mmCIF file with all atom_site columns, C-alpha atoms in Angstrom:
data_model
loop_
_atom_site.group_PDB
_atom_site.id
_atom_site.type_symbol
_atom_site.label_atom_id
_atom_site.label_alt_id
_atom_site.label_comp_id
_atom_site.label_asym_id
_atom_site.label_entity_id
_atom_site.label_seq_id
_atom_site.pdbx_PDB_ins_code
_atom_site.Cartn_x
_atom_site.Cartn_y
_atom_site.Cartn_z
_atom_site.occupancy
_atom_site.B_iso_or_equiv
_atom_site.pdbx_formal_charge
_atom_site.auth_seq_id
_atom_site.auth_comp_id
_atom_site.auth_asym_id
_atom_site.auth_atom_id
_atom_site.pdbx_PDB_model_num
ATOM 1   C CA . UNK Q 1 1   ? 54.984 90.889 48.245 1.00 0.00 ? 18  UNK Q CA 1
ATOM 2   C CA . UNK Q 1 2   ? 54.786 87.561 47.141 1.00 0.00 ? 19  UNK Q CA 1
ATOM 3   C CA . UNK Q 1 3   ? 55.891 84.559 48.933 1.00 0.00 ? 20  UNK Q CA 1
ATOM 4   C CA . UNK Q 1 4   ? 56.454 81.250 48.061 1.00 0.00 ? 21  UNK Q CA 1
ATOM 5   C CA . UNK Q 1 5   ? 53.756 78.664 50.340 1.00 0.00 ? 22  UNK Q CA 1
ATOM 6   C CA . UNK Q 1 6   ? 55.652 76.310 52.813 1.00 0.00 ? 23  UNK Q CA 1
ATOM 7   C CA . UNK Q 1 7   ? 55.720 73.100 51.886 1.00 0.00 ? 24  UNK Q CA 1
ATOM 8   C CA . UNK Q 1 8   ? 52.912 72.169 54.686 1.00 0.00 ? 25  UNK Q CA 1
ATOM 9   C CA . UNK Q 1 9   ? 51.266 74.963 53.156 1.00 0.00 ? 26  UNK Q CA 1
ATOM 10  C CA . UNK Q 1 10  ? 51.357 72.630 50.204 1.00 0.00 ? 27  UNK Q CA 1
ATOM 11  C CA . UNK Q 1 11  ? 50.186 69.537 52.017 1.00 0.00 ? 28  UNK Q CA 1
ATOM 12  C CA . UNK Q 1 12  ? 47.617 71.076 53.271 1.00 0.00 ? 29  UNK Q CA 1
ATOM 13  C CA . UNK Q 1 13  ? 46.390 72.952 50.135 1.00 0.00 ? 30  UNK Q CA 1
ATOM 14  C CA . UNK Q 1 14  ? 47.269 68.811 48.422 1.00 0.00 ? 31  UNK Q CA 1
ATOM 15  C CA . UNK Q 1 15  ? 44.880 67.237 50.984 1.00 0.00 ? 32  UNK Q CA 1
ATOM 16  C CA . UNK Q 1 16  ? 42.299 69.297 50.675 1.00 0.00 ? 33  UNK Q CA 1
ATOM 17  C CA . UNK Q 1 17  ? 42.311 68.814 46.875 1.00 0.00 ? 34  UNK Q CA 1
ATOM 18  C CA . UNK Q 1 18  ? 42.300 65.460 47.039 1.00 0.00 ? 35  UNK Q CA 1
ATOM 19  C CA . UNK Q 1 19  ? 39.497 65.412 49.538 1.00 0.00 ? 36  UNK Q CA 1
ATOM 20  C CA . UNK Q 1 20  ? 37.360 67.748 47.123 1.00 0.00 ? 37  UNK Q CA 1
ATOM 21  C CA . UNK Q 1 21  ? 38.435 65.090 43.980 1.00 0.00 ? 38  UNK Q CA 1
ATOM 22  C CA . UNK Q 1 22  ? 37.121 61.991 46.340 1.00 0.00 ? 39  UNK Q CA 1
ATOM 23  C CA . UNK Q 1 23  ? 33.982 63.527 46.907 1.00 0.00 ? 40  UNK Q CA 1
ATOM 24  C CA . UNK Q 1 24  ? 33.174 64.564 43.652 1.00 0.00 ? 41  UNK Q CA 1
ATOM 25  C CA . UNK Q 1 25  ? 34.182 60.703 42.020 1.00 0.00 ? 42  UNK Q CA 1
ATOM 26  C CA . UNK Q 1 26  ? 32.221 59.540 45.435 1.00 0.00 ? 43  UNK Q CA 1
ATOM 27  C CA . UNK Q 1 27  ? 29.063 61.771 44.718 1.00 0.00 ? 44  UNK Q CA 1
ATOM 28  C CA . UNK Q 1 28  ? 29.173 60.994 40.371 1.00 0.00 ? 45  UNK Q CA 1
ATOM 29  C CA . UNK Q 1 29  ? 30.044 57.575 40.448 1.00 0.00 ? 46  UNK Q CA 1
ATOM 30  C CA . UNK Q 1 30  ? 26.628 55.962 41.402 1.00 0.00 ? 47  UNK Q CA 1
ATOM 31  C CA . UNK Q 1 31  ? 27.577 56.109 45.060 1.00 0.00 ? 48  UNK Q CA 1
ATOM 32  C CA . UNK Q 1 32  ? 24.162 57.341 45.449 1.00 0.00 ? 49  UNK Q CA 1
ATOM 33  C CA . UNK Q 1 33  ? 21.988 54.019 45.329 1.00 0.00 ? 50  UNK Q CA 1
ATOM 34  C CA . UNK Q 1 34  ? 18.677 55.165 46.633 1.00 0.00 ? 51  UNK Q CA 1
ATOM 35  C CA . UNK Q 1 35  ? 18.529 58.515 45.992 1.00 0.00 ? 52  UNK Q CA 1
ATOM 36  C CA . UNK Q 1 36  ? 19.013 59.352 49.556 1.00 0.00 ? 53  UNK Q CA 1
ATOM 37  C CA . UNK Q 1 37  ? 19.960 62.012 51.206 1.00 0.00 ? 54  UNK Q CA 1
ATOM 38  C CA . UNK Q 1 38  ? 24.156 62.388 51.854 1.00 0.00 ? 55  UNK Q CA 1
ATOM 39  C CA . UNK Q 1 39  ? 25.745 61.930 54.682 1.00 0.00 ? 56  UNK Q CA 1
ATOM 40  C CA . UNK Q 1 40  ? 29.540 63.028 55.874 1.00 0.00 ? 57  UNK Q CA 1
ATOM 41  C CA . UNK Q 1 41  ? 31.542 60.065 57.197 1.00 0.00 ? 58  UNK Q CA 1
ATOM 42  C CA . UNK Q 1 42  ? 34.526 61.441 59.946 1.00 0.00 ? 59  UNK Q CA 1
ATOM 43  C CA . UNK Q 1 43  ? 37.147 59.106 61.138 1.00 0.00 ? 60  UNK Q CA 1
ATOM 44  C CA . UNK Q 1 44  ? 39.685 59.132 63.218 1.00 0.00 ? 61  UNK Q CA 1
ATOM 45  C CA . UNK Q 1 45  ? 42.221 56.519 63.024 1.00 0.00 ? 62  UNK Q CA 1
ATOM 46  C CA . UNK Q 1 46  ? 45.193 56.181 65.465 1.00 0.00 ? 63  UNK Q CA 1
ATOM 47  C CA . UNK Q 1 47  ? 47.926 54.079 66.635 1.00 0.00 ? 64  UNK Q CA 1
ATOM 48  C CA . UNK Q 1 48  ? 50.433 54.210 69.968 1.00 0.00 ? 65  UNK Q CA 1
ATOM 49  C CA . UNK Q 1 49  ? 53.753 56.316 69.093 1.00 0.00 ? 66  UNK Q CA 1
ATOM 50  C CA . UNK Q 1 50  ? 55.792 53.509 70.370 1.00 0.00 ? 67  UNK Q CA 1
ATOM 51  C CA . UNK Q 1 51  ? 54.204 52.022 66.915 1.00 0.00 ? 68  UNK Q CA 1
ATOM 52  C CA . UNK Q 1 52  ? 54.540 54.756 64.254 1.00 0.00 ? 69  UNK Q CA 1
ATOM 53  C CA . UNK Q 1 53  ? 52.081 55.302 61.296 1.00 0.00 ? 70  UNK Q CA 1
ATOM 54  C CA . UNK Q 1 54  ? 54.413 54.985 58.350 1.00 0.00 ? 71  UNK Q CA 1
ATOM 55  C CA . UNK Q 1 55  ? 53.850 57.506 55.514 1.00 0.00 ? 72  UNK Q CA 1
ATOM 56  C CA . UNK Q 1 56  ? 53.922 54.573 52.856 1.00 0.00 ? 73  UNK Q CA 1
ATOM 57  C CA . UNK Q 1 57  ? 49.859 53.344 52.543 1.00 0.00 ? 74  UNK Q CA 1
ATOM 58  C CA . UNK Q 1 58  ? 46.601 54.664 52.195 1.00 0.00 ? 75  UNK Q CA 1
ATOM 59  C CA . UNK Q 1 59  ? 43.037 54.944 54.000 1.00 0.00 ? 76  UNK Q CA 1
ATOM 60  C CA . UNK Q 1 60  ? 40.318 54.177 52.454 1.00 0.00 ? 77  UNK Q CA 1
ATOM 61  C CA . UNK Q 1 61  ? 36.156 54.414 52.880 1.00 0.00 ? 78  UNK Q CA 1
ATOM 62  C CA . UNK Q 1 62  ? 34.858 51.545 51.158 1.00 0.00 ? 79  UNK Q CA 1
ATOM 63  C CA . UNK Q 1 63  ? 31.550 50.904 50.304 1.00 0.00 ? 80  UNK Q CA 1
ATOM 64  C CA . UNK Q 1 64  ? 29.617 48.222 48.044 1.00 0.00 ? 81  UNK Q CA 1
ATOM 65  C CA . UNK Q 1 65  ? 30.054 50.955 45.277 1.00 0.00 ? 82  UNK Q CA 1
ATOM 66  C CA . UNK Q 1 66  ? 32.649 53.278 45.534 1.00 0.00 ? 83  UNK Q CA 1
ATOM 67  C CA . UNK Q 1 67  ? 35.824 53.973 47.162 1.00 0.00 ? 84  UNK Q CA 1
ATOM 68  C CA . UNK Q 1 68  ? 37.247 57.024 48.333 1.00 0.00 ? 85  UNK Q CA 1
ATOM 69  C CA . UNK Q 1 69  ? 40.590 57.444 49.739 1.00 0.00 ? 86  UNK Q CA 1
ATOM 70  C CA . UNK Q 1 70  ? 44.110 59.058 50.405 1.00 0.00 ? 87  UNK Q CA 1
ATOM 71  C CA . UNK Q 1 71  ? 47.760 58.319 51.040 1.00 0.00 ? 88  UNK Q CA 1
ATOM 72  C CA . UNK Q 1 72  ? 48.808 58.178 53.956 1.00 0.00 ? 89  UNK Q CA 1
ATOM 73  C CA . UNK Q 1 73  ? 51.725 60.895 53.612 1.00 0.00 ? 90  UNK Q CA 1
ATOM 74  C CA . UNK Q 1 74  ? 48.956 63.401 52.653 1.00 0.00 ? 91  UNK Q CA 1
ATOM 75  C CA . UNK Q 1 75  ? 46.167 62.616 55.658 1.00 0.00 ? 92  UNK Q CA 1
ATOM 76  C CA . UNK Q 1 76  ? 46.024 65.381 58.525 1.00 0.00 ? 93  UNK Q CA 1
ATOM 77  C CA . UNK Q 1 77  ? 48.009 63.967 61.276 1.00 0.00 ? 94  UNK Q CA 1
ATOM 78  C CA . UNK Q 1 78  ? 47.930 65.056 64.583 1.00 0.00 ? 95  UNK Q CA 1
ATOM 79  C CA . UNK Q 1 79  ? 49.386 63.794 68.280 1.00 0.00 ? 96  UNK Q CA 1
ATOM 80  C CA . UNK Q 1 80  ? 47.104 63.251 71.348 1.00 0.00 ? 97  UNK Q CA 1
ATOM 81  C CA . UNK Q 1 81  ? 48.367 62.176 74.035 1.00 0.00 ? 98  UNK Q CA 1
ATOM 82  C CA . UNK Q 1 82  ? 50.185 58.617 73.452 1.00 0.00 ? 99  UNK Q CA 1
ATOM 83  C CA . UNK Q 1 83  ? 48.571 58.525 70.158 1.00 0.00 ? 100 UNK Q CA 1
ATOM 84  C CA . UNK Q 1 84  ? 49.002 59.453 66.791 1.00 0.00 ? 101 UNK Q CA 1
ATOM 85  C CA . UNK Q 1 85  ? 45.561 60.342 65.301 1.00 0.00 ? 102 UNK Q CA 1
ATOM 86  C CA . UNK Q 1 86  ? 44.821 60.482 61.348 1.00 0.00 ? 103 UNK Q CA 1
ATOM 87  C CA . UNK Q 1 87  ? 41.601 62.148 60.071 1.00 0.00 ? 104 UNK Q CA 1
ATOM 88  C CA . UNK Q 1 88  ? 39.465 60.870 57.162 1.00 0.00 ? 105 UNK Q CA 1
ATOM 89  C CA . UNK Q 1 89  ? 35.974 62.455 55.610 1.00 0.00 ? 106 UNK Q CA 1
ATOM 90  C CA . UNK Q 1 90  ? 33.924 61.550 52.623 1.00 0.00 ? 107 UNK Q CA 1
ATOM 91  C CA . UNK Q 1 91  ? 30.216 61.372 51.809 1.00 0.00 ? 108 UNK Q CA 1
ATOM 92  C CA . UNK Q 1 92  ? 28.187 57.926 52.260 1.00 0.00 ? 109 UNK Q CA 1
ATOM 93  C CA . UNK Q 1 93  ? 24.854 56.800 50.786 1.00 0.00 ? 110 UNK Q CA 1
ATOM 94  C CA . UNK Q 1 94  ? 22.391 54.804 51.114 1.00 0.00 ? 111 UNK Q CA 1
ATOM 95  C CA . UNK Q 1 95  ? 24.247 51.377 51.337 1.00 0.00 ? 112 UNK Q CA 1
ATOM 96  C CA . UNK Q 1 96  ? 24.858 47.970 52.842 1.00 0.00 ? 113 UNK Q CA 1
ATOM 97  C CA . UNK Q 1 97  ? 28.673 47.804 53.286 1.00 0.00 ? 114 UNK Q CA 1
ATOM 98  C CA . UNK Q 1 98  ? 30.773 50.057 54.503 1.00 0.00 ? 115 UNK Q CA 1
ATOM 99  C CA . UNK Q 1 99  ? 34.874 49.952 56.015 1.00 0.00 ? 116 UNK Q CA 1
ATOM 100 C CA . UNK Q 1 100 ? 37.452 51.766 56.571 1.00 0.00 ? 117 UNK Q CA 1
ATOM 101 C CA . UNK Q 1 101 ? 40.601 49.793 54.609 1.00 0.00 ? 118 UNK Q CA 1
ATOM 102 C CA . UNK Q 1 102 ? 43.808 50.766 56.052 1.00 0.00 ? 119 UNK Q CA 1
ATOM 103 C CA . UNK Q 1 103 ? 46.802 49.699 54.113 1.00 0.00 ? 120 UNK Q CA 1
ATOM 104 C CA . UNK Q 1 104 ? 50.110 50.447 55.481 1.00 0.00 ? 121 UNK Q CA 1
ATOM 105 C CA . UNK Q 1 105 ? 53.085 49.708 53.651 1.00 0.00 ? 122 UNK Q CA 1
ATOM 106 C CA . UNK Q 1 106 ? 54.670 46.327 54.347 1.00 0.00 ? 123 UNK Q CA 1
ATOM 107 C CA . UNK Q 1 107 ? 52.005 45.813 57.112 1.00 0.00 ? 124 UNK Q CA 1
ATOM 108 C CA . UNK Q 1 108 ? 48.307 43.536 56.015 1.00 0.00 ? 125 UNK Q CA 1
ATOM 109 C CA . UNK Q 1 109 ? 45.593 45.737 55.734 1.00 0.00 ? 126 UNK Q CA 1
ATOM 110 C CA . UNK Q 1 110 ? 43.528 46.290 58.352 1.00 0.00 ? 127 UNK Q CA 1
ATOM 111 C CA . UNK Q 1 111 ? 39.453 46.559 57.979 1.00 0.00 ? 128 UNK Q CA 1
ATOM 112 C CA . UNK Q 1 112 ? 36.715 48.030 59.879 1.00 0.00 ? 129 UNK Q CA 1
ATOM 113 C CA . UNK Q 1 113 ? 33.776 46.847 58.885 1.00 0.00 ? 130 UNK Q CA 1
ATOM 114 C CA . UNK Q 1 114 ? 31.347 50.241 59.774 1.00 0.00 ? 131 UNK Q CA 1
ATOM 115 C CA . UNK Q 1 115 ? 28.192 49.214 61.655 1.00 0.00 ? 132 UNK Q CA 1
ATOM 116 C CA . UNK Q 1 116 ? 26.012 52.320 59.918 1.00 0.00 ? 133 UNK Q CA 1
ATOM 117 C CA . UNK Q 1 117 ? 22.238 51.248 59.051 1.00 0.00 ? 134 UNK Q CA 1
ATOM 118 C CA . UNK Q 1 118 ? 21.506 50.892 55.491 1.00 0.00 ? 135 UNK Q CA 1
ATOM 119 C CA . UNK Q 1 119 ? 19.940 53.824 55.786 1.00 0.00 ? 136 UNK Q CA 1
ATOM 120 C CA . UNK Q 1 120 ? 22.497 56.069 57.442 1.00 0.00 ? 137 UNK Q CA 1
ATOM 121 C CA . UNK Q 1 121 ? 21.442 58.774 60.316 1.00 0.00 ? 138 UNK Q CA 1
ATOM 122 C CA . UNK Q 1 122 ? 23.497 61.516 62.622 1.00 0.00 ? 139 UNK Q CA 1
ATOM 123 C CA . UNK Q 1 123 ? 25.451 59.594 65.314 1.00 0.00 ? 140 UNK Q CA 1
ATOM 124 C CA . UNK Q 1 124 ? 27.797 61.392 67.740 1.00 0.00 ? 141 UNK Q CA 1
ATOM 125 C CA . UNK Q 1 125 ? 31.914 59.548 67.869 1.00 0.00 ? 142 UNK Q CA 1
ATOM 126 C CA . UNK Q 1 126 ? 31.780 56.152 68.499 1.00 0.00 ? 143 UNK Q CA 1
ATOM 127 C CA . UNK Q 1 127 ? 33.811 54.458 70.601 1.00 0.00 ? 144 UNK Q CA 1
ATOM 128 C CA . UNK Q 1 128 ? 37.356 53.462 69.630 1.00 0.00 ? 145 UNK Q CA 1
ATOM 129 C CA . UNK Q 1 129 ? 37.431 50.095 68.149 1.00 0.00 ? 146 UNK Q CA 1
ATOM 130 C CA . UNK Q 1 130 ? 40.236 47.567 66.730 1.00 0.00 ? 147 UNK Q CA 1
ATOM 131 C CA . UNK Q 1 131 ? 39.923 46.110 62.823 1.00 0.00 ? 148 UNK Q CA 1
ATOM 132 C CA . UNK Q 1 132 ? 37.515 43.651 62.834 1.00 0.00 ? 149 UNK Q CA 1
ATOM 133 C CA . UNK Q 1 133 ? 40.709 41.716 60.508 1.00 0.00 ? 150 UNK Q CA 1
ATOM 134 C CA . UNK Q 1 134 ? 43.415 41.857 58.399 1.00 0.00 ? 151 UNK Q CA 1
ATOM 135 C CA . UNK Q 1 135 ? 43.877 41.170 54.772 1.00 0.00 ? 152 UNK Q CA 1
ATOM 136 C CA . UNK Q 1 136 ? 47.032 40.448 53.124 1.00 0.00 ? 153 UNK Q CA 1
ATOM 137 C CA . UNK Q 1 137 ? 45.486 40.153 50.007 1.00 0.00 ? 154 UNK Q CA 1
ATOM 138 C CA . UNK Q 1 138 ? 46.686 42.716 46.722 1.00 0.00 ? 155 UNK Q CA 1
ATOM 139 C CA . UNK Q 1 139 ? 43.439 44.459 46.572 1.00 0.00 ? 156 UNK Q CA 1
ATOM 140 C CA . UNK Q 1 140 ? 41.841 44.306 50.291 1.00 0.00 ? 157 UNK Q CA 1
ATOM 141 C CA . UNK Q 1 141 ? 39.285 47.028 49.374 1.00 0.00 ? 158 UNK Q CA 1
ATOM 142 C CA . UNK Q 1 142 ? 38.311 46.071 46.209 1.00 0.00 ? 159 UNK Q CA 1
ATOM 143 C CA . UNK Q 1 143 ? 37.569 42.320 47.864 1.00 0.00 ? 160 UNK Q CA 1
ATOM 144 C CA . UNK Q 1 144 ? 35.755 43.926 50.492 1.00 0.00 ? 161 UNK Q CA 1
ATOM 145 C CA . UNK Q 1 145 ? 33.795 46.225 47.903 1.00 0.00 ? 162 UNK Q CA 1
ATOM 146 C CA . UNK Q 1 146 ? 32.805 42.899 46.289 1.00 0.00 ? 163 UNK Q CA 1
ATOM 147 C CA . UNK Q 1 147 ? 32.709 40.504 48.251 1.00 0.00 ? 164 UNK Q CA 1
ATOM 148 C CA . UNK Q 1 148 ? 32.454 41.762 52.039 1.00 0.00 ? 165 UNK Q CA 1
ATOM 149 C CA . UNK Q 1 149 ? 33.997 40.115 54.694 1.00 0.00 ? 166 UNK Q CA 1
ATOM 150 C CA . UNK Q 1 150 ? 35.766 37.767 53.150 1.00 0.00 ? 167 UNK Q CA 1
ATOM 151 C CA . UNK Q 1 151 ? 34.874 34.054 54.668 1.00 0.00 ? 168 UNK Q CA 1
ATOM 152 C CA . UNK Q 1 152 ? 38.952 32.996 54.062 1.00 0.00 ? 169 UNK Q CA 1
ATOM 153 C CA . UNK Q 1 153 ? 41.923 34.029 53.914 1.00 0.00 ? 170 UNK Q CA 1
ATOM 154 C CA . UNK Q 1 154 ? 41.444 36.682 56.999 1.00 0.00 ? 171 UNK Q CA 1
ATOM 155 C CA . UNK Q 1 155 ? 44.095 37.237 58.978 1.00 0.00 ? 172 UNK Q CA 1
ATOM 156 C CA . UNK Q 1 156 ? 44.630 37.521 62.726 1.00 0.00 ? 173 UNK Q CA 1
ATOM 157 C CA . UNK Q 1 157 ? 44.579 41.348 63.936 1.00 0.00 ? 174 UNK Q CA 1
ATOM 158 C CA . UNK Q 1 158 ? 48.419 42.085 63.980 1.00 0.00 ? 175 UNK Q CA 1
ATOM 159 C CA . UNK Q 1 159 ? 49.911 43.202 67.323 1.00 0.00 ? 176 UNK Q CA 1
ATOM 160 C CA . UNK Q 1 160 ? 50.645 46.775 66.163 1.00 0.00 ? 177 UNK Q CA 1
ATOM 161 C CA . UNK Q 1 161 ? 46.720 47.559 65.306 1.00 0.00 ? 178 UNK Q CA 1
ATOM 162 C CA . UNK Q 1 162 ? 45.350 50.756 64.091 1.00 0.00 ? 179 UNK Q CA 1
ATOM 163 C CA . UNK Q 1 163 ? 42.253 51.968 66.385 1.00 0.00 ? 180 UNK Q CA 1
ATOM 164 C CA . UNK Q 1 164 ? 38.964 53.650 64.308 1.00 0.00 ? 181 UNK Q CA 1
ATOM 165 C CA . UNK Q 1 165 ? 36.565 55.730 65.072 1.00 0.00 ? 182 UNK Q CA 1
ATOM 166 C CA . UNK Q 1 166 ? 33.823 57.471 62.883 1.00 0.00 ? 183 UNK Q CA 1
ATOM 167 C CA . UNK Q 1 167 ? 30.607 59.965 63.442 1.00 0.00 ? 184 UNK Q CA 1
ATOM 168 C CA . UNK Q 1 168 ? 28.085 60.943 60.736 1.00 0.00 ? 185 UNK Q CA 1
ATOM 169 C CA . UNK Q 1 169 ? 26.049 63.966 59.966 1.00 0.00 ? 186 UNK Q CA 1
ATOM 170 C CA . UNK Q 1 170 ? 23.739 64.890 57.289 1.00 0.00 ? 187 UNK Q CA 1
ATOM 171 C CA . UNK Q 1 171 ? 25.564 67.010 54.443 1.00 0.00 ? 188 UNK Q CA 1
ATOM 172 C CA . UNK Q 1 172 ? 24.279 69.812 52.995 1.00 0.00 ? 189 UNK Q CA 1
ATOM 173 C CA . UNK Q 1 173 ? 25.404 70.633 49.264 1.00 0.00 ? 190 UNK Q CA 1
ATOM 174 C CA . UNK Q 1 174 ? 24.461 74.623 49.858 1.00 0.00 ? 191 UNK Q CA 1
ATOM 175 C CA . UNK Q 1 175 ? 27.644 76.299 50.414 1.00 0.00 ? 192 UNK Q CA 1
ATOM 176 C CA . UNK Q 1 176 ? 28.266 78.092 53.089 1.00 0.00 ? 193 UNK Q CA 1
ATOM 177 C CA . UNK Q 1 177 ? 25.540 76.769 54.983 1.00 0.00 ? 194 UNK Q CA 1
ATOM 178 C CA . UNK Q 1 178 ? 25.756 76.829 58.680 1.00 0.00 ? 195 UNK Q CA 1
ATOM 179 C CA . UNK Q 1 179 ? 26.689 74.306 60.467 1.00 0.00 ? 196 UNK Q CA 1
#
């Protein structure tokens, strides 16, 4: 018998899609400076449910070269404890800037500048961290893909911040490959 999927049946099936379409525009559009081996960036990005996440936004993994991303109304969501926790994954390269862009509707942005080496390497969770600032600019990522930290215009950290944290491990293309 067939059944119609639920619709988080089709959120989940949306995500993953999406996910899959970052990594391939991640992986072909000259993310890959140095010809260096991939690596999987996980985050984790929550905020206090006294201060919901709204659904309006995106998250985004910015680097020098690429950007990879999702709205916010399609990332896994999950509750633990007093928090609401998103998840975020994507593939990095051999780089020298790296954030995670948040950009909530009607909120600034808010940026984590990633402290990975320019050569990246397996690192357990980090610790949970505040945005290093806010950017109430149009384009937050693209300035930060350009430019970096930009040296005006930054914005205090807003009261209702976002917490981030990340862990990397070396990908492997093979498919099912263990883990």
């Amino acid at each position: 018998m067939n059944s119609k999927p639920t619709a988080e049946e089709n959120g989940r099936f949306r995500g993953r899609l999406v996910l899959a379409f970052a990594w391939l525009t991640l992986a072909l559009s000259g993310g890959c400076v140095g010809g260096g081996p991939a690596y999987e960036l996980k985050c984790e990005v929550r905020r206090t449910l006294s201060q919901p996440i709204p659904f309006n936004g995106n998250l985004e993994a910015v680097t020098q070269h690429s950007m990879a991303g999702h709205h916010l109304q399609t990332v896994k969501r999950q509750v633990q404890g007093d928090y609401a926790v998103l998840e975020h994954g994507g593939l990095i390269y051999e780089g020298t800037r790296r954030a995670i862009v948040i950009k909530p509707a009607g909120e600034p942005a808010q940026v984590f500048v990633l402290p990975i080496p320019f050569m990246p390497k397996n690192s357990d969770w980090s610790e949970w961290r505040k945005p290093d600032y806010a950017d109430a600019t149009p384009a937050p990522d693209l300035r930060f893909m350009h430019e970096g930290r930009p040296k005006t215009d930054i914005l205090p950290v807003p009261a209702n911040f976002f917490e981030m944290r990340f862990k990397l491990h070396l990908w492997d293309s093979r498919p099912n490959a263990p883990q």
